[in-house]
Short mmCIF file of C-alpha atoms in Angstrom, two decimals:
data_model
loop_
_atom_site.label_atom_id
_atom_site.label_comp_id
_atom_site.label_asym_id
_atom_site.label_seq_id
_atom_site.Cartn_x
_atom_site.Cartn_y
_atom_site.Cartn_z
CA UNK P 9 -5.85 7.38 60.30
CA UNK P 10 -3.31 9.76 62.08
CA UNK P 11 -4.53 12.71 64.33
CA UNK P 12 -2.93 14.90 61.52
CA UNK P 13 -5.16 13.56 59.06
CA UNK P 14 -8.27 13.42 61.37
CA UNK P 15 -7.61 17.23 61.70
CA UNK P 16 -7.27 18.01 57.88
CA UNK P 17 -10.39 15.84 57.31
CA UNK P 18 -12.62 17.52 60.34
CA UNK P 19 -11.34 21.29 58.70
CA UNK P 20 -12.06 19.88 55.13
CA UNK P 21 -15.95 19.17 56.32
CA UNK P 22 -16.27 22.89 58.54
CA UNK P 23 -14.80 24.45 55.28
CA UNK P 24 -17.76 22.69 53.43
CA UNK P 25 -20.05 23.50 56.07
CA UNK P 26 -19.10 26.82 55.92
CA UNK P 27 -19.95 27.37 52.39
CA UNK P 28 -23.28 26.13 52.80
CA UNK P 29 -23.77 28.52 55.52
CA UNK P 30 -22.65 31.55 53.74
CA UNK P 31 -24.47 30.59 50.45
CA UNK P 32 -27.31 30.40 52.52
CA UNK P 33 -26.91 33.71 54.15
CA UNK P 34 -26.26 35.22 51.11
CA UNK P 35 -29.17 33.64 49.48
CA UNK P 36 -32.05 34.66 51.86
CA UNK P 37 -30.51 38.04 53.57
CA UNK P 38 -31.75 40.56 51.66
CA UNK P 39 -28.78 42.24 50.69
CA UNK P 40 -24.95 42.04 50.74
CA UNK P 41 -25.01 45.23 53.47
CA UNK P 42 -27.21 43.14 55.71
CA UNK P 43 -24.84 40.10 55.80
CA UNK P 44 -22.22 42.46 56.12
CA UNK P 45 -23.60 43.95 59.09
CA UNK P 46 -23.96 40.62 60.76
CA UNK P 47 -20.94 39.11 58.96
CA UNK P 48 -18.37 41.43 60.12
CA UNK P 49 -19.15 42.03 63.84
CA UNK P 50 -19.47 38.08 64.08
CA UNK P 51 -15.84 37.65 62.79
CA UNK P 52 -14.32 40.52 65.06
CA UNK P 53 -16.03 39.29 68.14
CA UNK P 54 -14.61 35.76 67.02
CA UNK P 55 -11.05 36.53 66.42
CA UNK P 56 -11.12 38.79 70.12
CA UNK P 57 -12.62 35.45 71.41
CA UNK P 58 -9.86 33.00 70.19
CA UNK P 59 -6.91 35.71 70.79
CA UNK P 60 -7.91 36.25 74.72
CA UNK P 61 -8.57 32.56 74.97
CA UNK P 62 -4.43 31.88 73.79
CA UNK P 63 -3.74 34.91 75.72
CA UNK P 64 -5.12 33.54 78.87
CA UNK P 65 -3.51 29.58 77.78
CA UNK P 66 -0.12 31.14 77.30
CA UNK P 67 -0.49 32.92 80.65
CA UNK P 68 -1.57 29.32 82.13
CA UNK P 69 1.43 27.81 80.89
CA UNK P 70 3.77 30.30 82.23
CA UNK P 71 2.52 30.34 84.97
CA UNK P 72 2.44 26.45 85.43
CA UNK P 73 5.98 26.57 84.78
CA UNK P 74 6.88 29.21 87.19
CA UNK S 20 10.24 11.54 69.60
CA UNK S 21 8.53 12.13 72.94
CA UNK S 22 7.70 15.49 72.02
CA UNK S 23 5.72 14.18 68.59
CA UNK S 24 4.08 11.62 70.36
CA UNK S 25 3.00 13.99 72.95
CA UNK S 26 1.30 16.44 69.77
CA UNK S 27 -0.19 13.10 68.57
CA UNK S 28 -2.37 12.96 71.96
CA UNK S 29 -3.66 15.90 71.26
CA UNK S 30 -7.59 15.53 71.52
CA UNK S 31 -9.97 16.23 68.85
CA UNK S 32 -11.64 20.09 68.79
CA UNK S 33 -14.86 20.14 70.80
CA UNK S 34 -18.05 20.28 68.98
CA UNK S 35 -18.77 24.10 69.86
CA UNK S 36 -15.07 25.25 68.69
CA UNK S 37 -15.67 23.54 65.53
CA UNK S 38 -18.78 25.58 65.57
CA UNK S 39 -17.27 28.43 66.32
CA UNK S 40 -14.70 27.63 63.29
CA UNK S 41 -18.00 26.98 60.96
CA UNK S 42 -19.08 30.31 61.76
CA UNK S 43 -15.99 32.26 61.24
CA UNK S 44 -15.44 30.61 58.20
CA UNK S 45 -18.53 31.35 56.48
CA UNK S 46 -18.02 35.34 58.00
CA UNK S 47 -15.08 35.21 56.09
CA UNK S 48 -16.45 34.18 52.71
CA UNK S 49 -19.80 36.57 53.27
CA UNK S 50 -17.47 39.08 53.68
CA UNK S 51 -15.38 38.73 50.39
CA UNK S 52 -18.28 39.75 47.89
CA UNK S 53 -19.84 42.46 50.51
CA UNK S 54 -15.93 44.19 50.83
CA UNK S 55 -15.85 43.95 46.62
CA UNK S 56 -19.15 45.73 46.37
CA UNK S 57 -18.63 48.36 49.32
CA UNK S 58 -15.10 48.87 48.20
CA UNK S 59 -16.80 49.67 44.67
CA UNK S 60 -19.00 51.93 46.59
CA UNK S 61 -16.35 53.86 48.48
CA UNK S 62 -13.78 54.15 45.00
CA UNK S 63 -17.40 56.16 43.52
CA UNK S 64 -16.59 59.88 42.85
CA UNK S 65 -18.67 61.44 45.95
CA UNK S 66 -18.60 64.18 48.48
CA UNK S 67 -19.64 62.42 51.51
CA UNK S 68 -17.52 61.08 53.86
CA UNK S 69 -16.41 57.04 53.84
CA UNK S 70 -18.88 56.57 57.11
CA UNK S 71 -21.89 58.21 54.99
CA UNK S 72 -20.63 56.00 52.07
CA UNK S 73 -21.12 53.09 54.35
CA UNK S 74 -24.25 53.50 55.45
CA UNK S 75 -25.45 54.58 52.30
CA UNK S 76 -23.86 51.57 51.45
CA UNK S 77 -25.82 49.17 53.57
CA UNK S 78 -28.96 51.22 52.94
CA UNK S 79 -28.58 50.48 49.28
CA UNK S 80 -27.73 46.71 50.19
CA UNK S 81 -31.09 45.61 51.99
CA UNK S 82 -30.06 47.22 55.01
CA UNK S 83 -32.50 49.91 55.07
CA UNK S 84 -34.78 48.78 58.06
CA UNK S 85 -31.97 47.97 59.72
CA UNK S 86 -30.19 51.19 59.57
CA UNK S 87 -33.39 53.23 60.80
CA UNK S 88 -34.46 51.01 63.30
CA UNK S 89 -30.45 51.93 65.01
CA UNK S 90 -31.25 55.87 64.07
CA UNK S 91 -34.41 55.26 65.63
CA UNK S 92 -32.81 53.80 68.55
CA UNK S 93 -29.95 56.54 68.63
CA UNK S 94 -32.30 59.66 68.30
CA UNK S 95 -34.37 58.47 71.47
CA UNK S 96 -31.49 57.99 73.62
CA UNK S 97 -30.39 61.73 72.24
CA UNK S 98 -33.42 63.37 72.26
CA UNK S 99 -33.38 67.46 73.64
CA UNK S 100 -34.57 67.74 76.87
CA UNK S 101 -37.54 70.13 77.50
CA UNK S 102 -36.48 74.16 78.83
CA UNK S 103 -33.36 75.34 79.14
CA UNK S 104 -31.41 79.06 79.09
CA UNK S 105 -33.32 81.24 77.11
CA UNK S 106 -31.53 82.38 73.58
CA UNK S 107 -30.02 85.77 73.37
CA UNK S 108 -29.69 86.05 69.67
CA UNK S 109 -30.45 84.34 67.21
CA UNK S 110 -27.80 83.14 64.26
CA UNK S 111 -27.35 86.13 61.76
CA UNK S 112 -28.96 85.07 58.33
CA UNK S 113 -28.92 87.23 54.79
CA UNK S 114 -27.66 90.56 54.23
CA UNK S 115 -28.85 93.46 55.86
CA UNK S 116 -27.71 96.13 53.20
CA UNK S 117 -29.28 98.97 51.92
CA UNK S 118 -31.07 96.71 49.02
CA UNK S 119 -32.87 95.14 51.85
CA UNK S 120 -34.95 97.60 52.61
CA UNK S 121 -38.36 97.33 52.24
CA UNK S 122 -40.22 98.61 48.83
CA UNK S 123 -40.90 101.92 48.89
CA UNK S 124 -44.54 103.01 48.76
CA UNK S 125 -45.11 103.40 45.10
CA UNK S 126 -43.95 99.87 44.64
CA UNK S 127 -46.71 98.19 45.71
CA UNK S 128 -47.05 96.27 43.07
CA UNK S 129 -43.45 94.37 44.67
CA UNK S 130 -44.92 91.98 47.13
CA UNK S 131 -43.31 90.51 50.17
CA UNK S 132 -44.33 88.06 52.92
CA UNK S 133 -45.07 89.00 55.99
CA UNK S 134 -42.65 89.07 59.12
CA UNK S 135 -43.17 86.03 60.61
CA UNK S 136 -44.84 86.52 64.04
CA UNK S 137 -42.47 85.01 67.09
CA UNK S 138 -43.86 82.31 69.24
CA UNK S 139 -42.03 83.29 71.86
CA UNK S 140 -41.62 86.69 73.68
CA UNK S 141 -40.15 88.85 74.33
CA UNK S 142 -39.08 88.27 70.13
CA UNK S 143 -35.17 88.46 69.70
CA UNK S 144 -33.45 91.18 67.36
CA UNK S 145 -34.69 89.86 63.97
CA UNK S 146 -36.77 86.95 64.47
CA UNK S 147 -38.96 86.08 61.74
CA UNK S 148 -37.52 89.46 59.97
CA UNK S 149 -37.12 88.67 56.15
CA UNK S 150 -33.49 89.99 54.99
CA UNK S 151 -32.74 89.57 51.53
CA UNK S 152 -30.15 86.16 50.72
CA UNK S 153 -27.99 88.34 48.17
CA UNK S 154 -25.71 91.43 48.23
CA UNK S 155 -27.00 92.47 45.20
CA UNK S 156 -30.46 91.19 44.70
CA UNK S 157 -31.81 94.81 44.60
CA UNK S 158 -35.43 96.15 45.47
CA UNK S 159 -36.98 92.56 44.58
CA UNK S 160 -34.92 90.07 45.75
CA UNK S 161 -35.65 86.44 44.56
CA UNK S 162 -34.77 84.85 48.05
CA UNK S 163 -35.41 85.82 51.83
CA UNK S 164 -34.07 84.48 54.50
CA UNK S 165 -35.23 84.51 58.55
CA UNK S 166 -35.13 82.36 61.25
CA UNK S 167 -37.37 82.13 64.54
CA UNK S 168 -37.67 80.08 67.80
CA UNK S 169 -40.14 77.19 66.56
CA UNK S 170 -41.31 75.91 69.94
CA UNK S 171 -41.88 77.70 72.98
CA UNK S 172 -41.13 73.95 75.24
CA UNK S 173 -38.09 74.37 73.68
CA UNK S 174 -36.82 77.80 73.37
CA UNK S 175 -33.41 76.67 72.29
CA UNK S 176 -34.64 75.78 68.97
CA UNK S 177 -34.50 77.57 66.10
CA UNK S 178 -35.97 77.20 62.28
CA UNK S 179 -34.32 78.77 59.35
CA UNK S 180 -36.74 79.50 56.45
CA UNK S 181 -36.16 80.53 53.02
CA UNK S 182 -39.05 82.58 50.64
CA UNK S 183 -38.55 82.37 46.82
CA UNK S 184 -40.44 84.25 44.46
CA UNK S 185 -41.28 82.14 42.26
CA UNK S 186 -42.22 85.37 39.52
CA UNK S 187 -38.48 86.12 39.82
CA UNK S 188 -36.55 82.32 39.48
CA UNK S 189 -37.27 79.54 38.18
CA UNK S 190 -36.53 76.10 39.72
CA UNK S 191 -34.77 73.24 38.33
CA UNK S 192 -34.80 70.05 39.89
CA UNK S 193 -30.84 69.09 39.78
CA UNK S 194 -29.84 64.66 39.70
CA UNK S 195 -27.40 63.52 41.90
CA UNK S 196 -24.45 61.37 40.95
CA UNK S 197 -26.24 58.06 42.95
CA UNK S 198 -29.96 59.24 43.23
CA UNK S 199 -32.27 58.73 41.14
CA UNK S 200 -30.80 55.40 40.67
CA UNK S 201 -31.68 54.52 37.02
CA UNK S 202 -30.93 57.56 34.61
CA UNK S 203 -28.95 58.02 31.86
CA UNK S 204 -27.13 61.31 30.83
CA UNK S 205 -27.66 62.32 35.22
CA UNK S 206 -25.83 65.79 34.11
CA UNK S 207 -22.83 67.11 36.65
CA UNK S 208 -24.83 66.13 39.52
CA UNK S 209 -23.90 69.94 40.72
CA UNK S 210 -24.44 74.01 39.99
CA UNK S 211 -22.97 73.79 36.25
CA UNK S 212 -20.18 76.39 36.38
CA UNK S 213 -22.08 77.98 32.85
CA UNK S 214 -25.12 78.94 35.18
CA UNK S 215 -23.56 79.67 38.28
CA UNK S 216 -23.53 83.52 37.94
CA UNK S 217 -27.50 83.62 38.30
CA UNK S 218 -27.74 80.90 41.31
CA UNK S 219 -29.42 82.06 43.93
CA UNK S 220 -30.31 79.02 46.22
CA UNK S 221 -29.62 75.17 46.40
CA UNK S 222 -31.26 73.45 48.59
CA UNK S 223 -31.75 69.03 49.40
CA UNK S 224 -34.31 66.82 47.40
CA UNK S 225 -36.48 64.24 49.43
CA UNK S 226 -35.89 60.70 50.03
CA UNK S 227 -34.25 58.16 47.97
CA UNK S 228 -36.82 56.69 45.90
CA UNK S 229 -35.93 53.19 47.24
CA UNK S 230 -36.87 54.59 50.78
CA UNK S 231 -39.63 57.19 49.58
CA UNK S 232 -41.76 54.35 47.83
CA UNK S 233 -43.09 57.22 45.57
CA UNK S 234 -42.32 58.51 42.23
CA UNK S 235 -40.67 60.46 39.82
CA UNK S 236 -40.59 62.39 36.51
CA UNK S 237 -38.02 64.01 34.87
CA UNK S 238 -37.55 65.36 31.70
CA UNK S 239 -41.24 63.78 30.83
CA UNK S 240 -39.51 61.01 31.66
CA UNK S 241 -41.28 58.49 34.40
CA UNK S 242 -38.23 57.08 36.49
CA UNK S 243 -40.82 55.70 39.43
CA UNK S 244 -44.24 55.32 38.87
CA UNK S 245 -46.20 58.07 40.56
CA UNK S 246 -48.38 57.14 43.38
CA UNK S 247 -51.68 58.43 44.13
CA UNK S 248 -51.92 61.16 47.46
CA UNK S 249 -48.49 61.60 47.83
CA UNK S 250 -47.22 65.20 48.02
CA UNK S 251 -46.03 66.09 44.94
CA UNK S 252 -43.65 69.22 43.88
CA UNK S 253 -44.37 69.68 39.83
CA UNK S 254 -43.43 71.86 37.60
CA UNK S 255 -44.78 72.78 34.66
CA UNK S 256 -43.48 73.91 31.13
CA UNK S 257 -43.63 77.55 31.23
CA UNK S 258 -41.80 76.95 34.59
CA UNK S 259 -45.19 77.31 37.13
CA UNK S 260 -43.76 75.00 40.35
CA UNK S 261 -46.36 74.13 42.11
CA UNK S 262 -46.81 71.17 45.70
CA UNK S 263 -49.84 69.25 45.05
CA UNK S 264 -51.21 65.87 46.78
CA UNK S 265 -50.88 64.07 43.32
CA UNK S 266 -54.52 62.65 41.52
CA UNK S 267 -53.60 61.47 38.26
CA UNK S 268 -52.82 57.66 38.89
CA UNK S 269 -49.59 57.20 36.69
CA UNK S 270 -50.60 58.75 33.82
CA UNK S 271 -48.39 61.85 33.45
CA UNK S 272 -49.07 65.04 32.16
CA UNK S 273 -47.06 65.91 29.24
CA UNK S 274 -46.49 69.64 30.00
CA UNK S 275 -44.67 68.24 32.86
CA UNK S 276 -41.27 68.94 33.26
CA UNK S 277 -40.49 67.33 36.26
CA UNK S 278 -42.57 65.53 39.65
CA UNK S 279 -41.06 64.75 42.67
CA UNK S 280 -43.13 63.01 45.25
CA UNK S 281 -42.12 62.55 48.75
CA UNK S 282 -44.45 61.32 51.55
CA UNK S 283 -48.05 62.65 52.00
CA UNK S 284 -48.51 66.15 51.96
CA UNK S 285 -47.76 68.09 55.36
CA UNK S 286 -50.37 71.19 54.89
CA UNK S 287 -53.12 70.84 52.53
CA UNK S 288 -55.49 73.68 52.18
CA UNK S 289 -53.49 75.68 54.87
CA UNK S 290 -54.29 72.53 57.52
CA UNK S 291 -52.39 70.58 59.12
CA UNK S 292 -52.36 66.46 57.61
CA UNK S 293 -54.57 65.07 60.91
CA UNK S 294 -52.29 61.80 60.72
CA UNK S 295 -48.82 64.07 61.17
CA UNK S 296 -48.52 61.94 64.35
CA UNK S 297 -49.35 58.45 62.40
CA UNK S 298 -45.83 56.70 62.24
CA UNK S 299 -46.50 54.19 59.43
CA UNK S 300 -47.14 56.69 57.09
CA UNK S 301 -44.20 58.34 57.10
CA UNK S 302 -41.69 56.24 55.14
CA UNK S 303 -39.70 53.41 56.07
CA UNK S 304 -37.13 55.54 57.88
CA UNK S 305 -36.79 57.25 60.92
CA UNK S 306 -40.22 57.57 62.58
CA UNK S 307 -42.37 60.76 62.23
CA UNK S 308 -42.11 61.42 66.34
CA UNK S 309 -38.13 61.45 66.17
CA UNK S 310 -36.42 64.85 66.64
CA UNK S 311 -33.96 64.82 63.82
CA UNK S 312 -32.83 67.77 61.20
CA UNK S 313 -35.50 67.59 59.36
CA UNK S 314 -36.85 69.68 55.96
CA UNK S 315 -39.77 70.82 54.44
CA UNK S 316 -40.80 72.61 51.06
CA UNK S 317 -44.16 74.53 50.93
CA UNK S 318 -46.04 77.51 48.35
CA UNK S 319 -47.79 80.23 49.84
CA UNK S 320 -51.42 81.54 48.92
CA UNK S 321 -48.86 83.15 46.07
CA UNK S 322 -47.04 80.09 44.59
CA UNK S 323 -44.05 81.55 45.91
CA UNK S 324 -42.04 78.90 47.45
CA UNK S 325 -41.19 78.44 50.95
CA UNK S 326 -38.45 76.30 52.42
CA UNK S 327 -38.21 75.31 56.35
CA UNK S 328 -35.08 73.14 57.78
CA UNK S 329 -34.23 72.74 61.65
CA UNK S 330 -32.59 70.23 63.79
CA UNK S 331 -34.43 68.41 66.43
CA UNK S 332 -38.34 67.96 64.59
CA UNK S 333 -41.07 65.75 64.56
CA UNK S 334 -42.87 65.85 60.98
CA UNK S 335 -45.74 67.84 63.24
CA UNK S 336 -43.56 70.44 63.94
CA UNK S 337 -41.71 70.72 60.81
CA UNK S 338 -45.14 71.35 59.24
CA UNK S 339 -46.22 73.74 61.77
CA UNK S 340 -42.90 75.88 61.38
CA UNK S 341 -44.05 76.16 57.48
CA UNK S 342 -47.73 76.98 57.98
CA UNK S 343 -46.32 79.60 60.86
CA UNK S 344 -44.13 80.85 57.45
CA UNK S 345 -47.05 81.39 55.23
CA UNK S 346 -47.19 78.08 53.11
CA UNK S 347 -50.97 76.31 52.58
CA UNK S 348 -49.15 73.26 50.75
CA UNK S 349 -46.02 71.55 52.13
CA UNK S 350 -44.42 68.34 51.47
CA UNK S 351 -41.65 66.62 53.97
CA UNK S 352 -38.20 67.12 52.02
CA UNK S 353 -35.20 64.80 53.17
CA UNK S 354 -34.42 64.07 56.83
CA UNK S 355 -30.94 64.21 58.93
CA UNK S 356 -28.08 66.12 59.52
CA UNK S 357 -26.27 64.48 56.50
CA UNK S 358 -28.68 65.41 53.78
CA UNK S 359 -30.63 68.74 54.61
CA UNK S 360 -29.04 71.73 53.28
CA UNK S 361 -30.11 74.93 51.85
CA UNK S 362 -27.61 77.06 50.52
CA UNK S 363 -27.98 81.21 49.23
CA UNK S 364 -25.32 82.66 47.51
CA UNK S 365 -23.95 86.13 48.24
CA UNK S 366 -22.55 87.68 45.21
CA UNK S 367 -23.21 86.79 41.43
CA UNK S 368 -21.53 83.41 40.37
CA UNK S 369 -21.91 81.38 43.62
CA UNK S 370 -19.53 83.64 45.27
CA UNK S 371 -19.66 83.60 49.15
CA UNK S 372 -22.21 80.48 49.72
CA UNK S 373 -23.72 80.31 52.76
CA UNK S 374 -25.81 77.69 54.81
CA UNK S 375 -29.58 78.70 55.99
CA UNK S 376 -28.72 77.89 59.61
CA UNK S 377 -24.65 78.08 60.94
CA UNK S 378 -25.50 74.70 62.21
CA UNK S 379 -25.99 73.00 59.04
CA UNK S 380 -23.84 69.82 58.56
CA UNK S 381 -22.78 69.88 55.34
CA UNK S 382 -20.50 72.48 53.86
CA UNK S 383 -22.17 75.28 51.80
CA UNK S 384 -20.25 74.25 48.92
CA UNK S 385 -22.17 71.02 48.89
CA UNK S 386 -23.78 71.40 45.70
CA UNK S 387 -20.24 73.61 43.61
CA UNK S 388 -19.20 70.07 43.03
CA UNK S 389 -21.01 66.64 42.34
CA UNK S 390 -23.55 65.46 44.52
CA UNK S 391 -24.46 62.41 45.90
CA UNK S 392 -28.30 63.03 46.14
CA UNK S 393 -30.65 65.10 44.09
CA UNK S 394 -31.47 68.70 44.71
CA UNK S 395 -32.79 71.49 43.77
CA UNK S 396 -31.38 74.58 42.11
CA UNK S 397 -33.15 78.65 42.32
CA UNK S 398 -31.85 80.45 39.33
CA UNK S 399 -32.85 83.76 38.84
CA UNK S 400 -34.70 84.80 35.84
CA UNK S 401 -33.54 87.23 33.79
CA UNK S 402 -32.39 90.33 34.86
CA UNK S 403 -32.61 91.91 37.99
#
């Protein structure tokens, strides 16, 4: 198997997993404005996480190269 | 070549990114149903702002405890300080015209309250003076309107309260466009333009009967099932209002025209509730000890109404601002800056609305256009 496939194949199962989670959240919270309320501060704080962690690689690699 | 074989090398994502990927991804697709219903929310004809909408929003969603438990928070980490600079006035209420004077001795039969006596001296110009809410209400006007300091450890504070003879309106009990919840043919949800030249007063409803856990009749029409001790405001064909704890169990009168409960009573019998400092029986919103805007409907020995609303009280002190007023009943009405209002209108066909106290969040035209909540309306009766 090629890394590229390895990759789709390990996004294919978190996609999967993903579902389950969110089916389960939506299941047992007790309302759409409490997963919200989780949901959405969870995703910010996630996307601010990955963009400062390329931020500070892209930094790295300048700087390596420098 | 070098450069694709180098890509190639590339390790696999470690276990706690893939995580972190799970967990973003399932955000995401939580997120897609909640933005549909909340957008749905938002697009709702409504005069509150999109914040309000939103926490309405999650309030309505299972968020409730939630969403009090931060207020809860919020209000204790903003909660008045003890003392301060005295007041040098207090904030002009009413009209003081020549209609407001008082009845003249061979009028007796024209009652009034009583000034309401100031807990702190010396008393300010006008506190706990009645003026009349209209321009033109005449020797007998339907609605007064005062305001005093409510609590000499904190002499910054001050109550507005409204008295309504009840002998000269007659109340209605007005649906909002959102609460109560299930109701067909809700009305305009505001002052209907066809009765707005004898408003004299609007003023909030109490909690949402998701939060309230009590009941409600309309029309004759049971919309929540009434519950047993909770303060109830009734009134009765023949238009008698009246704030009782309520004794019936859920069968309802039928020569009631509407019942709203809300909380147990604040004053019965002219006392104080004993358990005003109880938390859990106070709802499942923001606890009974928090200073918030808070409101409060009571009757006199009368059965004339009387209406209290200031910022910064505990359900104690909201309760002994109305038995200061005059009332021996009282019920809790709704809570925070968002939702208590009561509004007087000047002049004949809701001309010149005004708010009971300056500081009042919402604008006095609140309820001249569709409202989210449920209120109530004063109309007077017949002629003046």
């Amino acid at each position: 198997m090629t890394p590229g496939a390895r990759a789709r194949r390990a996004l294919l199962v978190d996609v999967i997993l993903a579902a389950i989670v969110a089916a389960l959240a939506l299941s047992f919270a007790a309302g759409l404005g409490v997963v919200a309320f989780f949901a959405l501060p969870l995703l910010l704080i996630g996307l601010v996480w990955i963009a400062i962690e390329r931020l500070v690689r892209r930094a790295r690699r300048r700087h390596a190269g420098a | 070549m070098e450069e694709r074989a180098r890509r190639r090398e590339v390790p696999a994502l470690p276990r706690w990114r893939r995580a972190r990927r799970v967990l973003l991804i399932a955000a995401v697709i939580c997120l897609v149903p909640a933005a549909f219903s909340w957008v749905h929310a938002l697009r709702r004809s409504r005069n509150i702002s999109w914040n309000i909408a939103t926490v309405e929003w999650v309030r309505a969603h299972g968020g409730n405890p939630l969403v009090s438990q931060i207020e809860n928070w919020y209000y204790e980490l903003n909660a008045p300080s003890k003392g301060g600079p005295p007041l040098r006035s207090l904030p002009r209420v009413g009209v003081a015209t020549a209609d407001a004077e008082a009845p003249e001795e061979h009028e007796v039969h024209i009652y009034r309250p009583p000034p309401i006596k100031p807990l702190i001296h010396p008393a300010l110009p006008g506190e706990g003076v009645w003026k009349p809410a209209s321009a033109t209400a005449g020797k007998r006007p339907p609605v007064l309107l005062t305001t005093f300091r409510s609590d000499p450890e904190y002499p910054q504070f001050v109550a507005g309260v409204a008295w309504i003879d009840s002998g000269r309106t007659h109340l209605v009990y007005v649906p909002g466009l959102a609460e109560p919840p299930e109701l067909e043919n809700r009305g305009p949800a505001e002052v209907p333009p066809s009765k707005r030249d004898r408003i004299a007063a609007t003023f909030n409803g109490g909690f949402p009967l998701e939060t309230s856990n009590a009941g409600l009749v309309y029309r004759g029409q049971v919309l929540a099932p009434m519950v047993d001790g909770i303060a109830t405001l009734v009134e009765y064909r023949g238009g008698r209002v009246d704030i009782r704890p309520w004794e019936n169990g859920e069968r309802v009168n039928p020569k009631i025209v509407f019942a709203k409960q809300n909380l147990p009573p604040i004053i019965d019998e002219g006392k104080l509730n004993p358990n005003l400092s109880d938390g859990p029986e106070w709802g499942a919103t923001v606890n009974n000890a928090i200073r918030v805007w808070r409101s409060g409907l009571g009757v006199d020995k009368r059965g004339n109404l009387i209406y209290a609303a200031a910022n910064y009280q505990t359900v104690e002190s909201l309760a002994k601002i109305l038995q200061r007023a005059g009332a021996v009943r009282a019920m809790e009405l709704d809570i925070n800056e968002d939702w208590t209002s009561f509004i007087t209108y000047r002049h004949p066909g809701a001309v010149e609305p005004s708010n009971l106290l300056p500081e009042m969040f919402r604008p006095s035209t609140r309820y001249l256009e569709p409202d989210e909540r449920d209120f109530f309306a004063v109309y007077v009766k017949g002629s003046k």
